[in-house]
Each structure stands twice: as structure tokens, then as C-alpha cells.
Coordinates of C-alpha atoms and ligand atoms in Angstrom, one line a residue:
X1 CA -11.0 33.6 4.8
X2 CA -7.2 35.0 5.2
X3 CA -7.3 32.0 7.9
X4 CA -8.1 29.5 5.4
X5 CA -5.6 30.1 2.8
X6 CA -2.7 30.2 5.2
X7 CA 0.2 28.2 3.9
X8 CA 1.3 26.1 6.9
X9 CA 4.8 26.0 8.0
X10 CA 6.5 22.9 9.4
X11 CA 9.2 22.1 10.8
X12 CA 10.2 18.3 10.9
X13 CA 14.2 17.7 12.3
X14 CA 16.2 14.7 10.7
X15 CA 14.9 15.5 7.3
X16 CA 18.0 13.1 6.3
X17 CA 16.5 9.9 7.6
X18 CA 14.1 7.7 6.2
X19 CA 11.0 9.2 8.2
X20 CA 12.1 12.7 7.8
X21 CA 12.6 12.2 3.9
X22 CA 9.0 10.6 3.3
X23 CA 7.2 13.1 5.4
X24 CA 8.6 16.4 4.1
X25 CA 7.8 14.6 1.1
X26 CA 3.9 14.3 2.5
X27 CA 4.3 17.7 3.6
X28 CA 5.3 19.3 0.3
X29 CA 2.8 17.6 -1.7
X30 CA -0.1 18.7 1.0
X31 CA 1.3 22.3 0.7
X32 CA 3.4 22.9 3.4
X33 CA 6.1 25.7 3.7
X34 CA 8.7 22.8 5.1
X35 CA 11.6 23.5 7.1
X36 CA 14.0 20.7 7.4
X37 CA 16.9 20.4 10.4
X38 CA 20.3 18.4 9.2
X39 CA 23.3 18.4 11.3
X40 CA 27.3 18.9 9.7
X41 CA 28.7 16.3 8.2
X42 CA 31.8 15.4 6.6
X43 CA 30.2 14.0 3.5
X44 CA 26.5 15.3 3.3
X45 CA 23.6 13.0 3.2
X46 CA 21.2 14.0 0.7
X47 CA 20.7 11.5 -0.9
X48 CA 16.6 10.4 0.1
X49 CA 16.0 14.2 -0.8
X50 CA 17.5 13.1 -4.0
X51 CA 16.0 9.9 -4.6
X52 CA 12.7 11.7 -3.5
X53 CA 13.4 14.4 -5.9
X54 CA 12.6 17.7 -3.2
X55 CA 15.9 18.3 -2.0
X56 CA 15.6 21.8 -4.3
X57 CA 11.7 22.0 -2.2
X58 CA 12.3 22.1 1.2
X59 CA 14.4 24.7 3.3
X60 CA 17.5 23.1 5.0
X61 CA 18.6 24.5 8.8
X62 CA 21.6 23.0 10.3
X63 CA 21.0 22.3 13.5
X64 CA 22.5 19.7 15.7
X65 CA 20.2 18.2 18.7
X66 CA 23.1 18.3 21.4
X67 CA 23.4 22.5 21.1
X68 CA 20.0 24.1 22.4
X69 CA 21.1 27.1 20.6
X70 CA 21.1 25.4 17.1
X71 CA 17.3 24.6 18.4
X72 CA 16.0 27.9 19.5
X73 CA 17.5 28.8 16.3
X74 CA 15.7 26.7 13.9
X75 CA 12.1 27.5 15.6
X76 CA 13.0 31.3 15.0
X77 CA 13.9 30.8 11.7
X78 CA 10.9 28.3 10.9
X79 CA 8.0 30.0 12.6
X80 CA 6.4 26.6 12.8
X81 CA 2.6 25.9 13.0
X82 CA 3.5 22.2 13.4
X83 CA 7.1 20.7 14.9
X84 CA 7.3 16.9 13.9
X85 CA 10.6 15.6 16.1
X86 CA 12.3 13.0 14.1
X87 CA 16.2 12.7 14.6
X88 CA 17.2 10.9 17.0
X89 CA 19.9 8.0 17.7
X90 CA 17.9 5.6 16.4
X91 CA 19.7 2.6 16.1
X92 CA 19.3 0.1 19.4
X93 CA 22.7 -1.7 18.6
X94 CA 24.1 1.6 18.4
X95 CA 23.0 3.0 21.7
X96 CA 24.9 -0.4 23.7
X97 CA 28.0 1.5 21.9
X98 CA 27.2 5.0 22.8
X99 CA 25.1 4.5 25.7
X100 CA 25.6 8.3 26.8
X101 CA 25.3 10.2 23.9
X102 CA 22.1 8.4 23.0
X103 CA 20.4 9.6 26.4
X104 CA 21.7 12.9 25.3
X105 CA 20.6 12.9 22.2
X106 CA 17.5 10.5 21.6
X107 CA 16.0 11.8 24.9
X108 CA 17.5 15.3 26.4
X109 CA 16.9 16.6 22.9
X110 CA 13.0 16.3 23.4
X111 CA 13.3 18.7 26.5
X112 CA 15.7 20.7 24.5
X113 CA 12.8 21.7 21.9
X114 CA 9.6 22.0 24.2
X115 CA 11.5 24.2 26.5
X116 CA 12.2 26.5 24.1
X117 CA 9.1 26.5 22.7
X118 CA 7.5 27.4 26.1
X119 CA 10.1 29.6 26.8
X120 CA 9.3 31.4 23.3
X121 CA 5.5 31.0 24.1
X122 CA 5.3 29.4 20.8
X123 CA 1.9 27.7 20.1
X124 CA 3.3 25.0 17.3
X125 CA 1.8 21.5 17.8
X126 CA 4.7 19.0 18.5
X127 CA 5.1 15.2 17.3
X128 CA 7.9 13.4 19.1
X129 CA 8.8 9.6 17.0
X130 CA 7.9 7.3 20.3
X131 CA 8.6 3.8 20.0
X132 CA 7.5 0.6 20.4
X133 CA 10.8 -0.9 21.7
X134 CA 9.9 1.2 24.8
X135 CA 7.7 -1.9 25.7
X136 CA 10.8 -4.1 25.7
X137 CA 9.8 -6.9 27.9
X138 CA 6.1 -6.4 28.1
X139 CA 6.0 -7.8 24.7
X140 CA 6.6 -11.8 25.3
X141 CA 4.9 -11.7 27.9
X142 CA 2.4 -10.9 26.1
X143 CA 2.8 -12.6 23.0
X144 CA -0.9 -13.8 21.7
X145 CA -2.0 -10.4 22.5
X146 CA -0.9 -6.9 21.0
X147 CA 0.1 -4.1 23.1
X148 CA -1.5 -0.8 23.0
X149 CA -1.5 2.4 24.6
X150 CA -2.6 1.2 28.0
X151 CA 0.3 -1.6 28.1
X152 CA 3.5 -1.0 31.1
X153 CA 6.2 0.2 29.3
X154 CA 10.1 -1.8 30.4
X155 CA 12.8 -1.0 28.0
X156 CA 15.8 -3.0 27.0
X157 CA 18.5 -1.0 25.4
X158 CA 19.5 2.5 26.7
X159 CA 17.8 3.8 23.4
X160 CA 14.3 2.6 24.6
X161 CA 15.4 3.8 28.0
X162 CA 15.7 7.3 26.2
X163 CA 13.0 7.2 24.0
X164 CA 10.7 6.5 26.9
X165 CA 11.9 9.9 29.2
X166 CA 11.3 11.8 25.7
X167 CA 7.6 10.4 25.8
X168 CA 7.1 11.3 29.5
X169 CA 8.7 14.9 29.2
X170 CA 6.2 15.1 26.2
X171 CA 3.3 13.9 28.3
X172 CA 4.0 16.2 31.2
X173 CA 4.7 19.5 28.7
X174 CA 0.9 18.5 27.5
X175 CA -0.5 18.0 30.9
X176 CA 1.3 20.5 32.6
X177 CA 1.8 23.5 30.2
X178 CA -1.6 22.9 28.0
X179 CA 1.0 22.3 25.0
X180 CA -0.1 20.3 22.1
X181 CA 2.5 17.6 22.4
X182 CA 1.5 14.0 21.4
X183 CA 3.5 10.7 21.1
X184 CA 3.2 8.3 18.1
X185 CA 3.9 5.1 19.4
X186 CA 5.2 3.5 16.1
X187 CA 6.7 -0.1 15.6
X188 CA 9.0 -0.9 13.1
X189 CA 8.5 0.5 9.6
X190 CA 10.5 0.0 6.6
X191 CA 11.4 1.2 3.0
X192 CA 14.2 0.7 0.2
X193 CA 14.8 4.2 1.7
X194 CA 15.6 2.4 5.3
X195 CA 19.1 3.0 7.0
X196 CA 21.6 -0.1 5.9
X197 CA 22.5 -1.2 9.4
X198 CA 18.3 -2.5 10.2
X199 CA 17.8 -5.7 9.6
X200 CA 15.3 -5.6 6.8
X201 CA 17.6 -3.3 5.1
X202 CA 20.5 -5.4 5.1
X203 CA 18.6 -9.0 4.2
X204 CA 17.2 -7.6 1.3
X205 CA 20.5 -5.7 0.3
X206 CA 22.4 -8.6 0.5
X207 CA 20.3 -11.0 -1.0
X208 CA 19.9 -8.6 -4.0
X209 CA 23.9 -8.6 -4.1
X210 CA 23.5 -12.5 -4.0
X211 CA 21.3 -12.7 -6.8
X212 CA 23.7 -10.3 -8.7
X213 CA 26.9 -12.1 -8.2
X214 CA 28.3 -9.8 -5.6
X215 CA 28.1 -11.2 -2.6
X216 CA 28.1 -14.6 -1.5
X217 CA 26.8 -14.7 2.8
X218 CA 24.7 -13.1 4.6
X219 CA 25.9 -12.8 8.3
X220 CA 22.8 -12.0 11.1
X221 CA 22.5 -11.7 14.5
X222 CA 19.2 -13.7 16.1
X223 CA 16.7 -14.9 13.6
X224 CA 14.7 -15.9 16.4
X225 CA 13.0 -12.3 17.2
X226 CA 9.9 -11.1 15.9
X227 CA 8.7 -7.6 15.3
X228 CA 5.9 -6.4 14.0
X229 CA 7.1 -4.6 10.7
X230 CA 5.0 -1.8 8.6
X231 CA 5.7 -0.1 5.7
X232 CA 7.1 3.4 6.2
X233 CA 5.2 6.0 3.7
X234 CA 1.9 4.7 5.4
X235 CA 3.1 5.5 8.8
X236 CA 3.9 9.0 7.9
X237 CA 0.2 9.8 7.2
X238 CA -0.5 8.3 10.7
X239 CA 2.3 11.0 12.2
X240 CA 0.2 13.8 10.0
X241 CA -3.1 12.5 11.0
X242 CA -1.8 12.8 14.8
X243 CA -1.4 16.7 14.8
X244 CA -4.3 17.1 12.9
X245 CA -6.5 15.5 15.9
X246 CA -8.7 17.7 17.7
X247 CA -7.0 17.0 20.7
X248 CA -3.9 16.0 22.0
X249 CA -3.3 12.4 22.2
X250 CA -0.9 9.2 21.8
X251 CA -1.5 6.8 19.2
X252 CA 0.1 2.9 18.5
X253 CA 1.1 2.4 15.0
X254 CA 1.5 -1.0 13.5
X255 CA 0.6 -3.7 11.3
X256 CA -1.1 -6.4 14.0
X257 CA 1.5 -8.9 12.7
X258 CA 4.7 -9.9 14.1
X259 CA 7.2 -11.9 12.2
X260 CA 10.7 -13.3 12.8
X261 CA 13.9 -12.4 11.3
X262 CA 14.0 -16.0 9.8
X263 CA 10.8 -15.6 8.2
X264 CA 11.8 -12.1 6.4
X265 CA 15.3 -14.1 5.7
X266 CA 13.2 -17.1 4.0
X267 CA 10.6 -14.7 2.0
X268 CA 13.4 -12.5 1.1
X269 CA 15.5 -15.9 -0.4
X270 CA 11.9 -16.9 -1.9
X271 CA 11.7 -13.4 -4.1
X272 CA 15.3 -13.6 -5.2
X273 CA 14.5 -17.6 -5.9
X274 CA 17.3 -18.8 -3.6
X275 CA 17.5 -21.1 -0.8
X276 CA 18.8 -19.1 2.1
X277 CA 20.2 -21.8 4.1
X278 CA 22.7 -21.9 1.4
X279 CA 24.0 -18.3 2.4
X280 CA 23.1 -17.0 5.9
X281 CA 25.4 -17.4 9.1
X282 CA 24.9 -16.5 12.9
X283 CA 27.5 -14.2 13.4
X284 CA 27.5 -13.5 17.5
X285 CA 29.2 -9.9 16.3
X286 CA 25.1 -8.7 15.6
X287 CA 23.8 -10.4 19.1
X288 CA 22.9 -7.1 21.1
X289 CA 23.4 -7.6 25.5
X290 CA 20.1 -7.6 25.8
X291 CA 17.4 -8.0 22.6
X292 CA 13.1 -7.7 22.9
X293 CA 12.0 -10.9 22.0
X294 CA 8.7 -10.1 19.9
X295 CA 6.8 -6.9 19.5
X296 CA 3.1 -6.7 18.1
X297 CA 0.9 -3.6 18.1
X298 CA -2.6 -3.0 18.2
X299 CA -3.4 -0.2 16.2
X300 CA -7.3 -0.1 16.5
X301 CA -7.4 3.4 18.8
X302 CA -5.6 4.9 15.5
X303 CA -8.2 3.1 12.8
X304 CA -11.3 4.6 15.5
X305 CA -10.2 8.0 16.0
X306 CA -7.8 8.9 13.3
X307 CA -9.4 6.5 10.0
X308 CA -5.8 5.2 10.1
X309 CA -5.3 1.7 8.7
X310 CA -1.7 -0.6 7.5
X311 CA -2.4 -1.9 3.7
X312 CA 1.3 -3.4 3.1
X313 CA 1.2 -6.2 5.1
X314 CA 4.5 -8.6 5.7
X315 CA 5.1 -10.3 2.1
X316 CA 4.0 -7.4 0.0
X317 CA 7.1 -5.5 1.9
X318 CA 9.5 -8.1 1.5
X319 CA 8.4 -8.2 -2.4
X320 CA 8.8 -4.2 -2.6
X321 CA 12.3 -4.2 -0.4
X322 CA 13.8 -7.4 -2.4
X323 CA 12.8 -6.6 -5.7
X324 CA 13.8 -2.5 -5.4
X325 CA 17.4 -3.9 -4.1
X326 CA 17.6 -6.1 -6.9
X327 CA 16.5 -3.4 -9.5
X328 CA 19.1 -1.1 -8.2
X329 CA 22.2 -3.4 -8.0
X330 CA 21.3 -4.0 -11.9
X331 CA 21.1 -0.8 -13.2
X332 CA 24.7 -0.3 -10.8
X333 CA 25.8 -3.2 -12.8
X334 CA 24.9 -1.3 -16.1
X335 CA 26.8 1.5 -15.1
X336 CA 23.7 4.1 -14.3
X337 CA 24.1 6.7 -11.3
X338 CA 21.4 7.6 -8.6
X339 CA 21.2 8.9 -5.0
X340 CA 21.7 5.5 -3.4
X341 CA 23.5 4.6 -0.4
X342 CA 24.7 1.3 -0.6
X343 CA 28.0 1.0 -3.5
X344 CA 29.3 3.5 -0.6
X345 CA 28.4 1.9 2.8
X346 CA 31.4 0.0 4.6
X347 CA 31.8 -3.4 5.0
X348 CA 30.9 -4.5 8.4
X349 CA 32.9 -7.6 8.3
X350 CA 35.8 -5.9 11.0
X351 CA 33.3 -4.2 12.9
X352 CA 33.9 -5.0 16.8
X353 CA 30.2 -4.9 18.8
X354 CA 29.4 -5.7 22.3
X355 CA 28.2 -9.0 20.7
X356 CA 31.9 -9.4 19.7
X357 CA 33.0 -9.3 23.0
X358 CA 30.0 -11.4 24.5
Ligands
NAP21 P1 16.9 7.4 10.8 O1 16.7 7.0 9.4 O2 18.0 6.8 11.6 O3 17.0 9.0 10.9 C1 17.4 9.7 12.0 C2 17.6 11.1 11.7 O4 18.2 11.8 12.9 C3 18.7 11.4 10.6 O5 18.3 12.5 9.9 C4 19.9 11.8 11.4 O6 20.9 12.5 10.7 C5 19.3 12.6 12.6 N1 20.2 12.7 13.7 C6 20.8 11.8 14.4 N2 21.6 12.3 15.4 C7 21.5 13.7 15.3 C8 22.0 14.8 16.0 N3 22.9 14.6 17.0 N4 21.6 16.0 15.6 C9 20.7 16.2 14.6 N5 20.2 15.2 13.9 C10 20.5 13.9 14.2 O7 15.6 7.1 11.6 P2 14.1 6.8 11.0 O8 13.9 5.4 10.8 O9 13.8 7.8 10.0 O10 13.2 7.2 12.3 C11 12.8 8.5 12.6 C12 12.4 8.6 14.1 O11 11.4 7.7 14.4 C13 13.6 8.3 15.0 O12 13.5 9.2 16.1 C14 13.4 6.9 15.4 O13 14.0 6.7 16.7 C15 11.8 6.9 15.5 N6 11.2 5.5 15.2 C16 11.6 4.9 14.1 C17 10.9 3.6 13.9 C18 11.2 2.9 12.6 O14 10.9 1.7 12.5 N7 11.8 3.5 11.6 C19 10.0 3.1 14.8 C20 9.7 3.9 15.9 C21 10.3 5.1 16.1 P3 22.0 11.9 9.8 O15 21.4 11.5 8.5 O16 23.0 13.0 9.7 O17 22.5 10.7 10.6
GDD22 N1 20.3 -4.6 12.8 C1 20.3 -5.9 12.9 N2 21.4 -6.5 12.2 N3 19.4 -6.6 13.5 C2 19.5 -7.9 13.5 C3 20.5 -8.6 12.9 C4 21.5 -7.9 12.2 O1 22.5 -8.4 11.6 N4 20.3 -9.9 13.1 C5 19.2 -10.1 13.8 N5 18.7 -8.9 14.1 C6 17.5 -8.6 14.9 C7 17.8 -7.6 16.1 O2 18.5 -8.3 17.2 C8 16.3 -7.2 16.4 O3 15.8 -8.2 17.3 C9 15.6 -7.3 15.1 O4 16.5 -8.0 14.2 C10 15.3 -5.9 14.5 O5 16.5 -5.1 14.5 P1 16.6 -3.7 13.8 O6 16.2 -3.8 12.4 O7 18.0 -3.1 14.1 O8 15.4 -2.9 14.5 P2 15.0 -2.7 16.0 O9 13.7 -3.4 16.2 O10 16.1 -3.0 16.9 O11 14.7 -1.1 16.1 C11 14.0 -0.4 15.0 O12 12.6 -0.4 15.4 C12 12.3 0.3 16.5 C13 10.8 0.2 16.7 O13 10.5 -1.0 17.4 C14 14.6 1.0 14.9 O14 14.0 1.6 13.8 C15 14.2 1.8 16.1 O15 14.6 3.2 15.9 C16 12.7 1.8 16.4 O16 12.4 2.5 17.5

């Protein structure tokens, strides 16, 4: 009975990011004791806790994922039943800057955490945030067909590159130490609570800033790539579901659906009722060395063996993404505060890229 009415305690790092914020939400409201991992920053980052409204909820650990110590330290402190691995580099365009650190951080960090959870003898059950773009180039190849679990993996940017030793070291800790590790395998998934600098972020910022009066151009990279793109607080019930599975096992997350960048562009023009070949430019600043050209997923293991399903398909996100933008720029306009990132994030019109130089 005791066994019943323990409260779980979780641990989930990168409680600052987009996926970290919804699912310590998820947690919270399911009753979890959640500890969350942030690293030092100059100016602190709170504000998705904010706009969530659990920043007061959850317990904050600073830990940073390039110092092992700060990680040995946080699973001492947290006494996890569950570990849910979310920081990471996660930005691709990023990792062609910062090639190194990514490796170190996006991938090493993953060995980092199960090694000291063996080394502790600690029996938590770990999620590590796999990725799609660790198919890179299987996925034109296979364009009329979706990739799933059993599809070859070739990466394209060193973050892929990183993100796909992570989901090997994860595999081998399962196989080789009887761990409960597992690897969600998740394409891309978006929110109003998305980082600025990914793409769907930025169209629908920008057009909203159109609409407004405050901006004028929208300036993208290519339009011509095509990911398959899910809405974010669905996807964290598929991360939960994962460590709730009898046994350990990996797991593609998606929509079925790939669209391009044009088409979001287009839809995201349609909801703000503008024409959006009066405002975007091809600026080669946001080309990346090497880009994947389309990514679809087939999620039907997840809806079998999990119950998992996507309900916001493409329009329904550009409508939520577009329409929140808009709503937040006007109330900015009216002179109302919130936790919002965007009256504070830097132009990017002097930023120098590799695309820059290309
Ligand atoms: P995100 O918004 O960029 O959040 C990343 C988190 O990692 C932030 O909390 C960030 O902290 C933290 N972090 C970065 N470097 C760190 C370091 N050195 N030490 C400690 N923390 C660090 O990413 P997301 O979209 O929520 O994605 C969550 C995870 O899922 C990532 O691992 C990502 O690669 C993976 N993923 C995402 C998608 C997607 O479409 N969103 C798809 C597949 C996989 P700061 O706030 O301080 O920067
Ligand atoms: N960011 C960005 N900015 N991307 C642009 C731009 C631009 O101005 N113009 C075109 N794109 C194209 C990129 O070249 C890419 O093909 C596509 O838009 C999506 O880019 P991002 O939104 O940056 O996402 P991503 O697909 O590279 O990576 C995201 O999804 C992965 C899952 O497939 C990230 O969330 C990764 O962390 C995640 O693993």
C-alpha cells in the first residue's frame, strides 16, 4: 500500500527549454516531486517557468552538462525514480559554429549521467531526447515513405553526429548493464514556447511583428526543406508514456506529415492575411554547410504499444503559433508585461554564420 502512494521524484535537466518547461509542467500536474537542472547564466532564463506559472513548483539544481561533478550532484540531491535527459545543444546551425562543444555537450553528457548512475548503482529509468535529424540523409531517399525505428541512421550536422553516439551509449548501457535507458526518437515539435532562432519560431514572430507594424522582412535560409513538424505538449506525454513502458524500448515520434518551410511561410502569411512574397528574402547568412532535405516519421510502433497518437496536425499549429505571436506583440503594444522572450532577443541582422562565408 506504502508502495502505491509513493510520490515519484523526477529529475528532467534543461527545465529552461521548451521541452523541459512543458514536461515538468506534465510532471507537476501528474504529481511528481520534480527536480529541474539549469546551468549559470548571466541573465537567468525563467521565463517558460513563468509563462507556465511553476517556476515557485519545481526544485531548481544548477548543474551544467560539461562538469560530471555538477551531475553526480544533481542525482544525489534528486534521488530520482525517473531521469528525463533534455538539455542539450540543440540547435543544428549552432553546432556548424561550435562543432566541439556540441560533441561535448549534446553527446559526452549522455555518458556523463548513465555512468554515474551505474557507478551509484542507481535504478532510475532514463529518457535521453533522440532525434530525428540523426536520419539526415536516409530521409530523401526515402521521401514517399516515413522512417521508423528500423531505418539506417546518417547524420548531417555534427549535432546529429552527437545526438546519435548519445543514442548508442544509451542502447549499450540498456543492453549491456540491464539499465532502463530508452531513446525517443522525436521529429520536430513546436510551441509559442519554442526557442527564437527555429524556424517556425521566427516566421511566425516576424509575421506577427509584420501585422503589428514592427517589422517590415522576413529574411530565411532554404524554404525548400521539409520536416515533419508536431506540436510540443503532445510529445511530452509520448516522453512520459516511454518510461512508463513495461520494458525498455525506442519509440519514433511524429506527425506522418512533412511540410516545407515555404508552405509554413505561406500558411503563416495566410493567418496574419498578408501575402508573403511581399516580405520574405533568401538571405545565404541562414544556409547551413550541409542541410537534411525532408524528414517524415512513422509513429505507428508508438500509437501500438504506447496508445500514443499527434492531434495538431500542420495548419492547426501554424494557427496556434501565428495567432499567440500576434496576441502577444498587441498586448506589448498596449504596454502589458509577461515572461516573453522576444522585446529582448537580438537582432540577427549582423550575425556572421558559416552560410555567410559560403
Ligand atoms: P531547447 O529549448 O534548446 O532547450 C535546451 C535546454 O538545454 C535548455 O534548458 C538549455 O539551457 C539546456 N542546456 C544547453 N546547454 C547546456 C549545458 N551546457 N549545461 C546544462 N544545460 C544546458 O531544446 P528543446 O526544443 O526543448 O529540446 C529538448 C531536447 O530534445 C534537446 O535535447 C533537443 O536536442 C531534443 N530534441 C528536440 C526536438 C524539437 O523539435 N524540439 C526534436 C528532437 C529532439 P539554457 O536555457 O540555459 O540555454
Ligand atoms: N533556424 C532556421 N532559420 N532554419 C531555417 C531558416 C532560418 O532562417 N531558413 C530555413 N530554415 C530551414 C533549416 O535549414 C532547416 O532545414 C529547417 O528550416 C528547420 O530548421 P530548424 O527550425 O532550425 O530545425 P531543425 O530541423 O534544424 O532542428 C530541430 O529539429 C530537430 C528534429 O528533427 C531542432 O529542434 C533539433 O534540436 C531537433 O533535433
Amino acid at each position: 500500500m506504502e508502495g502505491l502512494l509513493k510520490v515519484k521524484n523526477a529529475l528532467v535537466t534543461g527545465v529552461t527549454g521548451q521541452d523541459g518547461a512543458y514536461l515538468t509542467k506534465y510532471l507537476l500536474d501528474k504529481g511528481y516531486n520534480v527536480y529541474g537542472t539549469y546551468r549559470r547564466l548571466s541573465t537567468p532564463n525563467f521565463w517558460r517557468l513563468r509563462h507556465l506559472e511553476i517556476f515557485e513548483k519545481l526544485n531548481l539544481i544548477s548543474c551544467d552538462l560539461s562538469d560530471a561533478g555538477s551531475i553526480v550532484e544533481a542525482i544525489k540531491i534528486s534521488k530520482p525514480d525517473e531521469i528525463y535527459h533534455m538539455a542539450a545543444q540543440s540547435f543544428v546551425e549552432a553546432s556548424f559554429e561550435t562543432p566541439v562543444s556540441t560533441g561535448d555537450i549534446t553527446g559526452l553528457s549522455v555518458t556523463r549521467i548513465l555512468e554515474a548512475l551505474r557507478q551509484d548503482g542507481c535504478n532510475a529509468k532514463f529518457y535521453f531526447a533522440g532525434t530525428s535529424e540523426m536520419f539526415g540523409e536516409t530521409g530523401p531517399r526515402t521521401n514517399e515513405r516515413a522512417l521508423n525505428e528500423n531505418d539506417v541512421f546518417r547524420p548531417m550536422s555534427p549535432y546529429a553526429a552527437a545526438k546519435l553516439y548519445a543514442y548508442w551509449i544509451t542502447r549499450i548501457y540498456r543492453e549491456g548493464y540491464k539499465m532502463f535507458t530508452v531513446n525517443g526518437i522525436l521529429f520536430n515539435h513546436e510551441s509559442p514556447l519554442r526557442g527564437m532562432e527555429f524556424v517556425t519560431r521566427k516566421i511566425a514572430n516576424e509575421v506577427a511583428k509584420i501585422r503589428v507594424g514592427l517589422s517590415r522582412e522576413l529574411k530565411l535560409g532554404n524554404l525548400d526543406a521539409k520536416r515533419d513538424w508536431g506540436y510540443a505538449p503532445e510529445y511530452i506525454e509520448a516522453i512520459w508514456l516511454m518510461l512508463q513502458n513495461k520494458v525498455p524500448k525506442d519509440f519514433v515520434i511524429a506527425t506522418g506529415e512533412a511540410h516545407s518551410v515555404r508552405e509554413f511561410v505561406e500558411k503563416s502569411f495566410d493567418v496574419a492575411k498578408l501575402n508573403w512574397q511581399d516580405y520574405v528574402k533568401v538571405d545565404k547568412r541562414f544556409l547551413r554547410p550541409l542541410d537534411v532535405p525532408c524528414l517524415r516519421g512513422d509513429y505507428s510502433l508508438a500509437n501500438r504499444e504506447l496508445g500514443w497518437k499527434p492531434k495538431t496536425k500542420f495548419i492547426k499549429l501554424v494557427e496556434i503559433m501565428v495567432k499567440e505571436e500576434i496576441s502577444r506583440w498587441e498586448r506589448w503594444l498596449k504596454g502589458e508585461t509577461f515572461p516573453w522572450d522576444a522585446p529582448n532577443y537580438p537582432s540577427e541582422d549582423r550575425l556572421l554564420t558559416r552560410g555567410h562565408r559560403m
